[in-house]
């Protein structure tokens, strides 16, 4: 064997390219096959499994006299008598009439609890539940929550009902398959499929946490379930975004983790019982954080503290809430949801940032529903002689508060501050919403009652190396903080 050589055949460049293209083609075929396998072949099994628990809802409401539409005929027209006679002949007149509406829902227990939207059954005199089998039962309202647009109903059946269970909406990912079921446009039981388009959407409510989906949702789908591929309800179909009134692929379902908490309370109490901290708050922006010396742009800035749990615990306007009950606070929306989900009467620790350092307060939560009408107290300040002149600073024309301005702004004698009489349209103050008639009650988190007070606060902020100063502004009694840049001259 000594001396033998092995020859390796040469491969031409064209052959190598062909081999490489073949390998690439095979890889693409494998990838496409894997993608195809990831898609469900059909939603039929899922639909068969959950359909018995999905219901159509028909409501009936008495409409007051004169609430119905009537022909619009010009006064004195020859047709006026004709339409009056036609209406009277048909016996309509202005008598009360009944109006009906359609929606969807789903059964969550074998003993007949049904979930739907509050707006589906609101003000209804009668609620009829139609099951997939065609059976109809009358439902009673156990409780409603307008803030999340959820309602809990109950029907009495002769035998256990088919039901579905809630899933964990926090595990839903953008791109996951979902199926919506309901009664779109009154057409009866219908299913539509799509994906999770987005999560944690907020529309207009305080406790909003919507899943956005492109599964077709139309009028009549309201209150119906949004299922994941494990046949679990991860959302309650509630709203659509559409210029036409029909589905354009932007639908919203209230997340199940919000719904389950509401349902549990409605079952137990017939109403919701949310925790209440007792503060008015706004988000911390970059300029607010800089003006206050905060290291991070996060937290909830307290703008007012009415009588209530926070006031009793020593919280003050100007505090920045950094953590609540051991959980970091990122923004106002997160804090509202944390507080609302906390048990009424629970004593919690709240960490706040105040005057350059943190401190922890112990607050015993009240109940939000009881305190909805709480009115913030006015913040008194020292009596200060009225100053006759106006002064321009930071794009604002300001004047001390006197009796004449008190009358114009309908302010009590115990309220002090500086009135904004004009705002430069090109200033940052104007861009941030400051307007003539606003009342500045604090600057740098200290009361101001004169122009000299404000000038002193600006000088202190400049000496501390601040580029902006934090103002507490009230408009019609509503407070908010605004950070404005400090000019090189007052």
PDB file of N, CA and C in Angstrom, residues 224-294:
ATOM      1  N   UNK A 224     -69.587  38.201  23.485  1.00  0.00           N
ATOM      2  CA  UNK A 224     -69.183  36.849  23.135  1.00  0.00           C
ATOM      3  C   UNK A 224     -67.748  36.552  23.533  1.00  0.00           C
ATOM      4  N   UNK A 225     -67.367  35.264  23.533  1.00  0.00           N
ATOM      5  CA  UNK A 225     -66.033  34.876  23.983  1.00  0.00           C
ATOM      6  C   UNK A 225     -64.991  34.918  22.863  1.00  0.00           C
ATOM      7  N   UNK A 226     -63.754  35.171  23.261  1.00  0.00           N
ATOM      8  CA  UNK A 226     -62.594  35.030  22.385  1.00  0.00           C
ATOM      9  C   UNK A 226     -61.782  33.862  22.930  1.00  0.00           C
ATOM     10  N   UNK A 227     -61.669  32.794  22.133  1.00  0.00           N
ATOM     11  CA  UNK A 227     -61.031  31.555  22.593  1.00  0.00           C
ATOM     12  C   UNK A 227     -59.588  31.452  22.109  1.00  0.00           C
ATOM     13  N   UNK A 228     -58.741  30.835  22.944  1.00  0.00           N
ATOM     14  CA  UNK A 228     -57.442  30.398  22.459  1.00  0.00           C
ATOM     15  C   UNK A 228     -57.598  28.979  21.914  1.00  0.00           C
ATOM     16  N   UNK A 229     -56.522  28.391  21.443  1.00  0.00           N
ATOM     17  CA  UNK A 229     -56.616  27.084  20.806  1.00  0.00           C
ATOM     18  C   UNK A 229     -56.812  25.945  21.803  1.00  0.00           C
ATOM     19  N   UNK A 230     -56.783  26.257  23.113  1.00  0.00           N
ATOM     20  CA  UNK A 230     -57.068  25.258  24.148  1.00  0.00           C
ATOM     21  C   UNK A 230     -58.512  25.340  24.621  1.00  0.00           C
ATOM     22  N   UNK A 231     -59.349  26.040  23.859  1.00  0.00           N
ATOM     23  CA  UNK A 231     -60.777  26.190  24.176  1.00  0.00           C
ATOM     24  C   UNK A 231     -61.010  26.968  25.457  1.00  0.00           C
ATOM     25  N   UNK A 232     -60.060  27.834  25.823  1.00  0.00           N
ATOM     26  CA  UNK A 232     -60.213  28.685  27.006  1.00  0.00           C
ATOM     27  C   UNK A 232     -60.573  30.099  26.578  1.00  0.00           C
ATOM     28  N   UNK A 233     -61.407  30.768  27.363  1.00  0.00           N
ATOM     29  CA  UNK A 233     -61.793  32.147  27.081  1.00  0.00           C
ATOM     30  C   UNK A 233     -60.688  33.077  27.580  1.00  0.00           C
ATOM     31  N   UNK A 234     -60.074  33.811  26.666  1.00  0.00           N
ATOM     32  CA  UNK A 234     -59.037  34.770  27.071  1.00  0.00           C
ATOM     33  C   UNK A 234     -59.513  36.211  26.903  1.00  0.00           C
ATOM     34  N   UNK A 235     -60.739  36.404  26.409  1.00  0.00           N
ATOM     35  CA  UNK A 235     -61.264  37.760  26.265  1.00  0.00           C
ATOM     36  C   UNK A 235     -62.756  37.765  26.038  1.00  0.00           C
ATOM     37  N   UNK A 236     -63.377  38.901  26.342  1.00  0.00           N
ATOM     38  CA  UNK A 236     -64.805  39.113  26.078  1.00  0.00           C
ATOM     39  C   UNK A 236     -64.909  40.183  24.998  1.00  0.00           C
ATOM     40  N   UNK A 237     -65.444  39.807  23.835  1.00  0.00           N
ATOM     41  CA  UNK A 237     -65.520  40.723  22.696  1.00  0.00           C
ATOM     42  C   UNK A 237     -66.391  41.922  23.044  1.00  0.00           C
ATOM     43  N   UNK A 238     -65.828  43.115  22.900  1.00  0.00           N
ATOM     44  CA  UNK A 238     -66.500  44.303  23.422  1.00  0.00           C
ATOM     45  C   UNK A 238     -66.682  45.410  22.399  1.00  0.00           C
ATOM     46  N   UNK A 239     -65.660  45.687  21.588  1.00  0.00           N
ATOM     47  CA  UNK A 239     -65.732  46.869  20.735  1.00  0.00           C
ATOM     48  C   UNK A 239     -64.953  46.643  19.453  1.00  0.00           C
ATOM     49  N   UNK A 240     -65.234  47.493  18.456  1.00  0.00           N
ATOM     50  CA  UNK A 240     -64.469  47.485  17.213  1.00  0.00           C
ATOM     51  C   UNK A 240     -64.085  48.917  16.865  1.00  0.00           C
ATOM     52  N   UNK A 241     -63.028  49.042  16.087  1.00  0.00           N
ATOM     53  CA  UNK A 241     -62.632  50.336  15.546  1.00  0.00           C
ATOM     54  C   UNK A 241     -62.935  50.291  14.056  1.00  0.00           C
ATOM     55  N   UNK A 242     -63.864  51.129  13.604  1.00  0.00           N
ATOM     56  CA  UNK A 242     -64.301  51.034  12.216  1.00  0.00           C
ATOM     57  C   UNK A 242     -64.943  52.331  11.761  1.00  0.00           C
ATOM     58  N   UNK A 243     -64.559  52.845  10.592  1.00  0.00           N
ATOM     59  CA  UNK A 243     -65.227  54.042  10.050  1.00  0.00           C
ATOM     60  C   UNK A 243     -66.561  53.714   9.400  1.00  0.00           C
ATOM     61  N   UNK A 244     -66.825  52.432   9.183  1.00  0.00           N
ATOM     62  CA  UNK A 244     -68.037  52.018   8.474  1.00  0.00           C
ATOM     63  C   UNK A 244     -69.084  51.396   9.375  1.00  0.00           C
ATOM     64  N   UNK A 245     -68.699  50.998  10.579  1.00  0.00           N
ATOM     65  CA  UNK A 245     -69.616  50.295  11.472  1.00  0.00           C
ATOM     66  C   UNK A 245     -69.496  48.794  11.368  1.00  0.00           C
ATOM     67  N   UNK A 246     -68.756  48.296  10.369  1.00  0.00           N
ATOM     68  CA  UNK A 246     -68.515  46.871  10.207  1.00  0.00           C
ATOM     69  C   UNK A 246     -67.065  46.539  10.494  1.00  0.00           C
ATOM     70  N   UNK A 247     -66.758  45.258  10.584  1.00  0.00           N
ATOM     71  CA  UNK A 247     -65.416  44.832  10.942  1.00  0.00           C
ATOM     72  C   UNK A 247     -64.413  45.182   9.841  1.00  0.00           C
ATOM     73  N   UNK A 248     -63.314  45.822  10.235  1.00  0.00           N
ATOM     74  CA  UNK A 248     -62.190  46.050   9.328  1.00  0.00           C
ATOM     75  C   UNK A 248     -60.924  45.408   9.898  1.00  0.00           C
ATOM     76  N   UNK A 249     -61.141  44.450  10.823  1.00  0.00           N
ATOM     77  CA  UNK A 249     -60.011  43.722  11.377  1.00  0.00           C
ATOM     78  C   UNK A 249     -59.377  44.351  12.595  1.00  0.00           C
ATOM     79  N   UNK A 250     -60.061  45.293  13.232  1.00  0.00           N
ATOM     80  CA  UNK A 250     -59.549  45.890  14.473  1.00  0.00           C
ATOM     81  C   UNK A 250     -60.626  45.746  15.538  1.00  0.00           C
ATOM     82  N   UNK A 251     -60.580  44.624  16.258  1.00  0.00           N
ATOM     83  CA  UNK A 251     -61.550  44.348  17.307  1.00  0.00           C
ATOM     84  C   UNK A 251     -60.869  44.279  18.665  1.00  0.00           C
ATOM     85  N   UNK A 252     -61.643  44.501  19.718  1.00  0.00           N
ATOM     86  CA  UNK A 252     -61.085  44.539  21.064  1.00  0.00           C
ATOM     87  C   UNK A 252     -61.884  43.644  22.001  1.00  0.00           C
ATOM     88  N   UNK A 253     -61.162  42.833  22.767  1.00  0.00           N
ATOM     89  CA  UNK A 253     -61.762  41.931  23.751  1.00  0.00           C
ATOM     90  C   UNK A 253     -61.158  42.227  25.118  1.00  0.00           C
ATOM     91  N   UNK A 254     -62.028  42.450  26.111  1.00  0.00           N
ATOM     92  CA  UNK A 254     -61.528  42.702  27.461  1.00  0.00           C
ATOM     93  C   UNK A 254     -60.813  41.466  27.977  1.00  0.00           C
ATOM     94  N   UNK A 255     -59.572  41.627  28.428  1.00  0.00           N
ATOM     95  CA  UNK A 255     -58.726  40.509  28.843  1.00  0.00           C
ATOM     96  C   UNK A 255     -59.370  39.714  29.971  1.00  0.00           C
ATOM     97  N   UNK A 256     -59.239  38.392  29.895  1.00  0.00           N
ATOM     98  CA  UNK A 256     -59.898  37.510  30.865  1.00  0.00           C
ATOM     99  C   UNK A 256     -59.411  37.730  32.283  1.00  0.00           C
ATOM    100  N   UNK A 257     -58.149  38.120  32.459  1.00  0.00           N
ATOM    101  CA  UNK A 257     -57.653  38.322  33.819  1.00  0.00           C
ATOM    102  C   UNK A 257     -58.299  39.522  34.493  1.00  0.00           C
ATOM    103  N   UNK A 258     -58.829  40.458  33.711  1.00  0.00           N
ATOM    104  CA  UNK A 258     -59.638  41.542  34.271  1.00  0.00           C
ATOM    105  C   UNK A 258     -61.046  41.033  34.545  1.00  0.00           C
ATOM    106  N   UNK A 259     -61.587  40.298  33.592  1.00  0.00           N
ATOM    107  CA  UNK A 259     -62.976  39.827  33.693  1.00  0.00           C
ATOM    108  C   UNK A 259     -63.173  38.903  34.886  1.00  0.00           C
ATOM    109  N   UNK A 260     -62.241  37.980  35.110  1.00  0.00           N
ATOM    110  CA  UNK A 260     -62.423  37.002  36.193  1.00  0.00           C
ATOM    111  C   UNK A 260     -62.509  37.672  37.558  1.00  0.00           C
ATOM    112  N   UNK A 261     -61.710  38.707  37.772  1.00  0.00           N
ATOM    113  CA  UNK A 261     -61.772  39.406  39.057  1.00  0.00           C
ATOM    114  C   UNK A 261     -63.127  40.087  39.228  1.00  0.00           C
ATOM    115  N   UNK A 262     -63.622  40.680  38.157  1.00  0.00           N
ATOM    116  CA  UNK A 262     -64.936  41.331  38.219  1.00  0.00           C
ATOM    117  C   UNK A 262     -66.028  40.301  38.479  1.00  0.00           C
ATOM    118  N   UNK A 263     -65.986  39.184  37.759  1.00  0.00           N
ATOM    119  CA  UNK A 263     -67.006  38.143  37.908  1.00  0.00           C
ATOM    120  C   UNK A 263     -67.019  37.582  39.328  1.00  0.00           C
ATOM    121  N   UNK A 264     -65.858  37.358  39.895  1.00  0.00           N
ATOM    122  CA  UNK A 264     -65.790  36.834  41.269  1.00  0.00           C
ATOM    123  C   UNK A 264     -66.495  37.775  42.242  1.00  0.00           C
ATOM    124  N   UNK A 265     -66.287  39.080  42.076  1.00  0.00           N
ATOM    125  CA  UNK A 265     -66.928  40.034  42.977  1.00  0.00           C
ATOM    126  C   UNK A 265     -68.427  40.138  42.719  1.00  0.00           C
ATOM    127  N   UNK A 266     -68.819  40.090  41.458  1.00  0.00           N
ATOM    128  CA  UNK A 266     -70.249  40.138  41.152  1.00  0.00           C
ATOM    129  C   UNK A 266     -70.963  38.913  41.708  1.00  0.00           C
ATOM    130  N   UNK A 267     -70.308  37.761  41.654  1.00  0.00           N
ATOM    131  CA  UNK A 267     -70.895  36.549  42.234  1.00  0.00           C
ATOM    132  C   UNK A 267     -71.065  36.676  43.736  1.00  0.00           C
ATOM    133  N   UNK A 268     -70.047  37.204  44.393  1.00  0.00           N
ATOM    134  CA  UNK A 268     -70.059  37.239  45.849  1.00  0.00           C
ATOM    135  C   UNK A 268     -70.894  38.377  46.408  1.00  0.00           C
ATOM    136  N   UNK A 269     -70.785  39.569  45.778  1.00  0.00           N
ATOM    137  CA  UNK A 269     -71.434  40.751  46.347  1.00  0.00           C
ATOM    138  C   UNK A 269     -72.564  41.320  45.482  1.00  0.00           C
ATOM    139  N   UNK A 270     -72.623  40.928  44.210  1.00  0.00           N
ATOM    140  CA  UNK A 270     -73.582  41.545  43.304  1.00  0.00           C
ATOM    141  C   UNK A 270     -73.124  42.896  42.799  1.00  0.00           C
ATOM    142  N   UNK A 271     -71.904  43.272  43.120  1.00  0.00           N
ATOM    143  CA  UNK A 271     -71.320  44.554  42.733  1.00  0.00           C
ATOM    144  C   UNK A 271     -69.806  44.445  42.854  1.00  0.00           C
ATOM    145  N   UNK A 272     -69.086  45.430  42.322  1.00  0.00           N
ATOM    146  CA  UNK A 272     -67.623  45.422  42.453  1.00  0.00           C
ATOM    147  C   UNK A 272     -67.205  46.144  43.724  1.00  0.00           C
ATOM    148  N   UNK A 273     -66.064  45.743  44.254  1.00  0.00           N
ATOM    149  CA  UNK A 273     -65.492  46.382  45.446  1.00  0.00           C
ATOM    150  C   UNK A 273     -63.997  46.541  45.212  1.00  0.00           C
ATOM    151  N   UNK A 274     -63.644  47.713  44.660  1.00  0.00           N
ATOM    152  CA  UNK A 274     -62.252  47.988  44.302  1.00  0.00           C
ATOM    153  C   UNK A 274     -61.573  48.813  45.385  1.00  0.00           C
ATOM    154  N   UNK A 275     -60.283  48.576  45.528  1.00  0.00           N
ATOM    155  CA  UNK A 275     -59.506  49.361  46.470  1.00  0.00           C
ATOM    156  C   UNK A 275     -59.417  50.813  46.034  1.00  0.00           C
ATOM    157  N   UNK A 276     -59.296  51.715  47.016  1.00  0.00           N
ATOM    158  CA  UNK A 276     -59.218  53.158  46.750  1.00  0.00           C
ATOM    159  C   UNK A 276     -58.124  53.766  47.603  1.00  0.00           C
ATOM    160  N   UNK A 277     -57.173  54.411  46.929  1.00  0.00           N
ATOM    161  CA  UNK A 277     -56.055  55.045  47.627  1.00  0.00           C
ATOM    162  C   UNK A 277     -56.390  56.457  48.056  1.00  0.00           C
ATOM    163  N   UNK A 278     -57.132  57.182  47.210  1.00  0.00           N
ATOM    164  CA  UNK A 278     -57.548  58.531  47.585  1.00  0.00           C
ATOM    165  C   UNK A 278     -56.586  59.613  47.138  1.00  0.00           C
ATOM    166  N   UNK A 279     -56.110  59.543  45.890  1.00  0.00           N
ATOM    167  CA  UNK A 279     -55.227  60.574  45.348  1.00  0.00           C
ATOM    168  C   UNK A 279     -55.616  60.873  43.908  1.00  0.00           C
ATOM    169  N   UNK A 280     -55.241  62.052  43.443  1.00  0.00           N
ATOM    170  CA  UNK A 280     -55.290  62.368  42.022  1.00  0.00           C
ATOM    171  C   UNK A 280     -53.854  62.339  41.519  1.00  0.00           C
ATOM    172  N   UNK A 281     -53.663  61.766  40.349  1.00  0.00           N
ATOM    173  CA  UNK A 281     -52.306  61.496  39.892  1.00  0.00           C
ATOM    174  C   UNK A 281     -52.147  61.823  38.416  1.00  0.00           C
ATOM    175  N   UNK A 282     -50.884  61.985  37.994  1.00  0.00           N
ATOM    176  CA  UNK A 282     -50.553  62.134  36.585  1.00  0.00           C
ATOM    177  C   UNK A 282     -49.203  61.462  36.348  1.00  0.00           C
ATOM    178  N   UNK A 283     -48.921  61.149  35.088  1.00  0.00           N
ATOM    179  CA  UNK A 283     -47.671  60.472  34.748  1.00  0.00           C
ATOM    180  C   UNK A 283     -46.470  61.392  34.966  1.00  0.00           C
ATOM    181  N   UNK A 284     -45.339  60.775  35.238  1.00  0.00           N
ATOM    182  CA  UNK A 284     -44.076  61.496  35.375  1.00  0.00           C
ATOM    183  C   UNK A 284     -43.425  61.574  33.997  1.00  0.00           C
ATOM    184  N   UNK A 285     -43.210  62.778  33.501  1.00  0.00           N
ATOM    185  CA  UNK A 285     -42.541  62.977  32.219  1.00  0.00           C
ATOM    186  C   UNK A 285     -41.067  63.280  32.446  1.00  0.00           C
ATOM    187  N   UNK A 286     -40.307  63.340  31.357  1.00  0.00           N
ATOM    188  CA  UNK A 286     -38.864  63.601  31.484  1.00  0.00           C
ATOM    189  C   UNK A 286     -38.594  64.941  32.140  1.00  0.00           C
ATOM    190  N   UNK A 287     -39.335  65.976  31.729  1.00  0.00           N
ATOM    191  CA  UNK A 287     -39.070  67.291  32.316  1.00  0.00           C
ATOM    192  C   UNK A 287     -39.515  67.362  33.772  1.00  0.00           C
ATOM    193  N   UNK A 288     -40.600  66.654  34.114  1.00  0.00           N
ATOM    194  CA  UNK A 288     -41.025  66.600  35.524  1.00  0.00           C
ATOM    195  C   UNK A 288     -39.981  65.882  36.362  1.00  0.00           C
ATOM    196  N   UNK A 289     -39.453  64.769  35.861  1.00  0.00           N
ATOM    197  CA  UNK A 289     -38.420  64.023  36.589  1.00  0.00           C
ATOM    198  C   UNK A 289     -37.184  64.874  36.796  1.00  0.00           C
ATOM    199  N   UNK A 290     -36.802  65.626  35.761  1.00  0.00           N
ATOM    200  CA  UNK A 290     -35.617  66.480  35.878  1.00  0.00           C
ATOM    201  C   UNK A 290     -35.847  67.591  36.888  1.00  0.00           C
ATOM    202  N   UNK A 291     -37.055  68.175  36.851  1.00  0.00           N
ATOM    203  CA  UNK A 291     -37.365  69.271  37.766  1.00  0.00           C
ATOM    204  C   UNK A 291     -37.392  68.817  39.220  1.00  0.00           C
ATOM    205  N   UNK A 292     -37.729  67.538  39.448  1.00  0.00           N
ATOM    206  CA  UNK A 292     -37.831  67.036  40.815  1.00  0.00           C
ATOM    207  C   UNK A 292     -36.583  66.314  41.283  1.00  0.00           C
ATOM    208  N   UNK A 293     -35.652  66.052  40.369  1.00  0.00           N
ATOM    209  CA  UNK A 293     -34.435  65.336  40.744  1.00  0.00           C
ATOM    210  C   UNK A 293     -34.609  63.841  40.803  1.00  0.00           C
ATOM    211  N   UNK A 294     -35.581  63.301  40.064  1.00  0.00           N
ATOM    212  CA  UNK A 294     -35.787  61.856  40.020  1.00  0.00           C
ATOM    213  C   UNK A 294     -34.765  61.217  39.085  1.00  0.00           C
TER     214      UNK A 294
END
